[in-house]
Amino acid sequence: MTALCVPVLGGTLEVRVVSPAGGAGVVLVAHDGPAYEDGAALTRVASGAHVALLSPGDRNEWYSANPAYADALVDRVLPRLPAGPLVGLGASLGALALLHAEHRRPGTFDGLFLQSGSFFTAELDPQEAGFPRFQRILDFVDAAAPTAARTVLTCGRDEENLHNNRAMARRLGVPLVEVPGGHSMTTWRDALRPHLPPLLREFTDGPSHRPAARHGAGLATGVRDVDRPDRSDPRP
């Protein structure tokens, strides 16, 4: 396992990278990664892939369609990961943030596995209007368009986000896997094993379609592994 700390938006984004023997393959980038590992044994489900477990930091601010976070993720975090096709995994706001990053920086991800995304709309989610970043999310959802990334959505049949996930699946022209359960790690865990490994296998042997400049072989080329932020970097 490799540990990284990356200064992001005045805070620190902690990343643990668990790699398979041999060090090659698809790279799964998981928002709320430690929660996925604790609650869903993610590295076992994604056996054979590099798994980057991203801690959430200021989750409500970073993950709520924040352009500054999307740019930091693409420019400062992803280049430090092993080389290979990138697949993003996230739930709730974590799913929203990954789709937003791909929308803002097309070609960042080869695949997306988005669970119970917080794809709020004013018509379907008036109960969320008190969330401080509600309007920013509305603006992004209204602008979201199909992406070249191979995308799978999952959502529990008993959760409020089901209707906005159905709407987003139609907008993107991608499948939505509806599963039993509500807005919880148990639901997300149970949807992972049948559906995530086949998506990862699509990229195991194939080349990435992303421009090479977007994603270097960070760990392979000696990027420093640190246990504290690099204070020499002036960017927020």
Short mmCIF file of C-alpha atoms in Angstrom, two decimals:
data_model
loop_
_atom_site.label_atom_id
_atom_site.label_comp_id
_atom_site.label_asym_id
_atom_site.label_seq_id
_atom_site.Cartn_x
_atom_site.Cartn_y
_atom_site.Cartn_z
CA MET A 1 0.00 0.00 0.00
CA THR A 2 1.16 3.53 -0.82
CA ALA A 3 0.01 6.58 1.15
CA LEU A 4 -0.20 10.06 -0.34
CA CYS A 5 -1.22 13.41 1.08
CA VAL A 6 -2.12 16.06 -1.47
CA PRO A 7 -2.83 19.71 -0.54
CA VAL A 8 -6.27 20.54 -1.92
CA LEU A 9 -8.40 23.68 -1.44
CA GLY A 10 -6.78 24.67 1.83
CA GLY A 11 -7.00 21.14 3.22
CA THR A 12 -5.42 17.77 2.68
CA LEU A 13 -6.71 14.96 0.52
CA GLU A 14 -5.41 11.65 1.83
CA VAL A 15 -5.08 8.79 -0.64
CA ARG A 16 -4.23 5.15 -0.01
CA VAL A 17 -3.31 3.16 -3.10
CA VAL A 18 -3.61 -0.62 -2.94
CA SER A 19 -2.00 -2.29 -5.95
CA PRO A 20 -2.07 -5.85 -7.25
CA ALA A 21 1.02 -7.97 -7.61
CA GLY A 22 2.74 -7.02 -10.84
CA GLY A 23 1.62 -3.40 -10.68
CA ALA A 24 -0.36 -3.20 -13.93
CA GLY A 25 -4.01 -2.78 -14.73
CA VAL A 26 -6.99 -0.50 -14.40
CA VAL A 27 -6.99 2.19 -11.70
CA LEU A 28 -10.18 2.48 -9.62
CA VAL A 29 -10.49 5.93 -8.03
CA ALA A 30 -12.94 5.79 -5.12
CA HIS A 31 -14.44 8.85 -3.49
CA ASP A 32 -15.14 8.12 0.20
CA GLY A 33 -12.65 5.32 -0.32
CA PRO A 34 -12.04 4.41 3.35
CA ALA A 35 -15.81 4.06 3.91
CA TYR A 36 -16.06 1.81 0.84
CA GLU A 37 -13.18 -0.30 2.11
CA ASP A 38 -14.60 -0.61 5.62
CA GLY A 39 -18.19 -1.19 4.57
CA ALA A 40 -17.86 -3.04 1.27
CA ALA A 41 -14.33 -4.58 1.20
CA LEU A 42 -13.72 -2.64 -2.00
CA THR A 43 -10.19 -3.87 -2.63
CA ARG A 44 -11.49 -7.46 -2.62
CA VAL A 45 -14.32 -6.64 -5.00
CA ALA A 46 -11.88 -4.87 -7.31
CA SER A 47 -9.19 -7.52 -6.99
CA GLY A 48 -6.64 -7.16 -9.77
CA ALA A 49 -7.05 -3.38 -10.07
CA HIS A 50 -5.09 -0.60 -8.48
CA VAL A 51 -7.54 0.90 -5.97
CA ALA A 52 -7.06 4.53 -4.89
CA LEU A 53 -9.03 5.20 -1.71
CA LEU A 54 -9.66 8.95 -1.49
CA SER A 55 -10.67 10.40 1.88
CA PRO A 56 -13.51 12.90 1.59
CA GLY A 57 -12.06 16.01 3.23
CA ASP A 58 -14.70 18.77 3.38
CA ARG A 59 -17.18 16.51 1.63
CA ASN A 60 -20.17 18.84 1.31
CA GLU A 61 -18.00 21.57 -0.20
CA TRP A 62 -15.59 19.51 -2.30
CA TYR A 63 -18.07 17.04 -3.78
CA SER A 64 -20.92 19.45 -4.56
CA ALA A 65 -20.02 20.17 -8.22
CA ASN A 66 -17.15 22.39 -7.09
CA PRO A 67 -15.03 23.47 -10.10
CA ALA A 68 -11.97 24.06 -7.92
CA TYR A 69 -12.15 20.54 -6.52
CA ALA A 70 -12.66 19.02 -9.98
CA ASP A 71 -9.56 20.82 -11.25
CA ALA A 72 -7.51 19.79 -8.21
CA LEU A 73 -8.58 16.17 -8.62
CA VAL A 74 -7.62 16.09 -12.29
CA ASP A 75 -4.43 18.15 -12.10
CA ARG A 76 -2.99 17.27 -8.71
CA VAL A 77 -4.31 13.92 -7.55
CA LEU A 78 -4.81 11.69 -10.58
CA PRO A 79 -1.30 12.28 -12.02
CA ARG A 80 0.16 10.78 -8.81
CA LEU A 81 -1.62 7.48 -9.28
CA PRO A 82 -0.30 4.44 -11.16
CA ALA A 83 -0.62 4.59 -14.93
CA GLY A 84 -3.58 2.85 -16.50
CA PRO A 85 -7.20 3.32 -17.54
CA LEU A 86 -9.11 5.29 -14.90
CA VAL A 87 -12.51 4.28 -13.53
CA GLY A 88 -14.19 6.54 -10.97
CA LEU A 89 -16.38 5.17 -8.17
CA GLY A 90 -18.54 7.23 -5.84
CA ALA A 91 -21.84 7.38 -4.02
CA SER A 92 -24.22 10.24 -3.34
CA LEU A 93 -22.28 13.54 -3.57
CA GLY A 94 -19.17 11.49 -4.35
CA ALA A 95 -20.85 10.23 -7.51
CA LEU A 96 -21.95 13.74 -8.45
CA ALA A 97 -18.39 15.04 -8.06
CA LEU A 98 -16.95 12.41 -10.40
CA LEU A 99 -19.50 13.10 -13.12
CA HIS A 100 -18.87 16.82 -12.68
CA ALA A 101 -15.09 16.32 -13.05
CA GLU A 102 -15.59 14.33 -16.25
CA HIS A 103 -18.03 16.93 -17.57
CA ARG A 104 -15.63 19.78 -16.76
CA ARG A 105 -12.54 17.95 -18.05
CA PRO A 106 -13.76 15.54 -20.74
CA GLY A 107 -11.63 12.45 -21.20
CA THR A 108 -10.40 12.32 -17.61
CA PHE A 109 -12.06 8.97 -16.92
CA ASP A 110 -12.40 5.88 -19.05
CA GLY A 111 -15.28 4.61 -16.93
CA LEU A 112 -17.60 5.79 -14.14
CA PHE A 113 -19.51 3.69 -11.62
CA LEU A 114 -21.90 6.09 -9.90
CA GLN A 115 -24.11 4.99 -7.00
CA SER A 116 -27.16 6.89 -5.75
CA GLY A 117 -25.83 10.12 -7.20
CA SER A 118 -27.08 13.37 -5.71
CA PHE A 119 -28.30 14.58 -9.09
CA PHE A 120 -30.71 17.10 -7.60
CA THR A 121 -33.29 18.99 -9.61
CA ALA A 122 -35.64 21.66 -8.35
CA GLU A 123 -38.67 19.63 -9.45
CA LEU A 124 -37.64 16.28 -7.95
CA ASP A 125 -35.71 17.35 -4.86
CA PRO A 126 -37.28 20.42 -3.21
CA GLN A 127 -36.54 18.82 0.17
CA GLU A 128 -32.83 19.46 -0.48
CA ALA A 129 -33.25 23.21 -1.04
CA GLY A 130 -31.68 24.00 2.33
CA PHE A 131 -28.37 22.44 1.33
CA PRO A 132 -25.89 25.35 0.98
CA ARG A 133 -24.66 24.21 -2.45
CA PHE A 134 -28.08 23.26 -3.81
CA GLN A 135 -28.04 25.86 -6.60
CA ARG A 136 -24.56 24.89 -7.72
CA ILE A 137 -25.69 21.29 -8.04
CA LEU A 138 -28.85 22.34 -9.91
CA ASP A 139 -26.76 24.31 -12.40
CA PHE A 140 -24.48 21.37 -13.08
CA VAL A 141 -27.26 18.80 -13.38
CA ASP A 142 -29.05 21.06 -15.83
CA ALA A 143 -25.89 21.27 -17.95
CA ALA A 144 -24.83 17.61 -17.71
CA ALA A 145 -24.44 15.92 -21.09
CA PRO A 146 -23.47 12.46 -22.36
CA THR A 147 -19.83 11.59 -21.83
CA ALA A 148 -17.45 9.28 -23.65
CA ALA A 149 -16.66 7.54 -20.37
CA ARG A 150 -18.33 4.13 -20.05
CA THR A 151 -20.85 4.88 -17.30
CA VAL A 152 -23.01 2.72 -15.05
CA LEU A 153 -25.45 4.10 -12.48
CA THR A 154 -26.92 2.18 -9.55
CA CYS A 155 -29.59 3.29 -7.09
CA GLY A 156 -31.72 1.77 -4.35
CA ARG A 157 -35.42 1.42 -5.06
CA ASP A 158 -36.34 2.83 -1.63
CA GLU A 159 -34.39 6.08 -1.73
CA GLU A 160 -35.31 9.64 -2.60
CA ASN A 161 -32.57 9.82 -5.22
CA LEU A 162 -34.16 7.12 -7.38
CA HIS A 163 -36.15 9.57 -9.50
CA ASN A 164 -33.27 11.94 -10.14
CA ASN A 165 -31.03 8.97 -10.98
CA ARG A 166 -33.59 7.77 -13.51
CA ALA A 167 -33.62 11.25 -15.01
CA MET A 168 -29.82 11.40 -15.14
CA ALA A 169 -29.59 7.96 -16.73
CA ARG A 170 -31.94 9.14 -19.48
CA ARG A 171 -29.98 12.34 -19.94
CA LEU A 172 -26.68 10.50 -20.25
CA GLY A 173 -28.11 7.60 -22.25
CA VAL A 174 -26.62 5.02 -19.86
CA PRO A 175 -28.01 2.10 -17.85
CA LEU A 176 -29.38 2.49 -14.34
CA VAL A 177 -29.25 -0.62 -12.18
CA GLU A 178 -32.05 -0.44 -9.62
CA VAL A 179 -31.39 -2.58 -6.56
CA PRO A 180 -33.19 -3.28 -3.28
CA GLY A 181 -32.50 -0.93 -0.40
CA GLY A 182 -32.07 2.69 0.53
CA HIS A 183 -29.34 5.32 0.65
CA SER A 184 -26.76 3.31 2.57
CA MET A 185 -23.44 1.54 2.29
CA THR A 186 -25.25 -1.78 2.52
CA THR A 187 -27.12 -1.00 -0.69
CA TRP A 188 -23.97 0.24 -2.42
CA ARG A 189 -21.99 -2.80 -1.28
CA ASP A 190 -24.59 -5.22 -2.60
CA ALA A 191 -24.60 -3.50 -6.00
CA LEU A 192 -20.82 -3.55 -6.36
CA ARG A 193 -20.00 -7.22 -6.73
CA PRO A 194 -22.39 -8.13 -9.56
CA HIS A 195 -21.76 -4.97 -11.59
CA LEU A 196 -18.38 -3.34 -10.88
CA PRO A 197 -15.97 -6.19 -11.83
CA PRO A 198 -17.39 -6.52 -15.38
CA LEU A 199 -16.89 -2.78 -15.90
CA LEU A 200 -13.28 -3.00 -14.69
CA ARG A 201 -12.63 -5.96 -16.97
CA GLU A 202 -13.62 -3.88 -19.98
CA PHE A 203 -10.44 -1.85 -19.42
CA THR A 204 -8.07 -4.47 -18.09
CA ASP A 205 -6.56 -5.34 -21.45
CA GLY A 206 -7.53 -2.35 -23.55
CA PRO A 207 -5.63 0.95 -23.92
CA SER A 208 -6.85 4.10 -22.25
CA HIS A 209 -8.55 6.61 -24.54
CA ARG A 210 -7.46 9.56 -22.41
CA PRO A 211 -4.76 11.95 -23.70
CA ALA A 212 -1.40 10.96 -22.23
CA ALA A 213 -0.81 14.44 -20.86
CA ARG A 214 -3.81 14.12 -18.57
CA HIS A 215 -2.41 11.26 -16.55
CA GLY A 216 1.24 10.45 -15.95
CA ALA A 217 2.69 7.34 -14.35
CA GLY A 218 3.01 9.14 -11.02
CA LEU A 219 4.08 6.41 -8.64
CA ALA A 220 6.11 4.65 -11.29
CA THR A 221 8.18 7.76 -12.01
CA GLY A 222 9.15 8.58 -8.47
CA VAL A 223 6.54 11.07 -7.25
CA ARG A 224 7.26 11.48 -3.56
CA ASP A 225 5.01 9.58 -1.14
CA VAL A 226 4.44 11.84 1.84
CA ASP A 227 2.63 11.77 5.14
CA ARG A 228 2.04 15.52 5.23
CA PRO A 229 1.18 18.23 2.67
CA ASP A 230 3.98 19.60 0.53
CA ARG A 231 4.16 23.16 1.84
CA SER A 232 6.42 24.20 -1.03
CA ASP A 233 3.45 24.02 -3.39
CA PRO A 234 1.75 27.46 -3.33
CA ARG A 235 -1.49 26.33 -4.92
CA PRO A 236 -4.58 26.07 -2.64
#
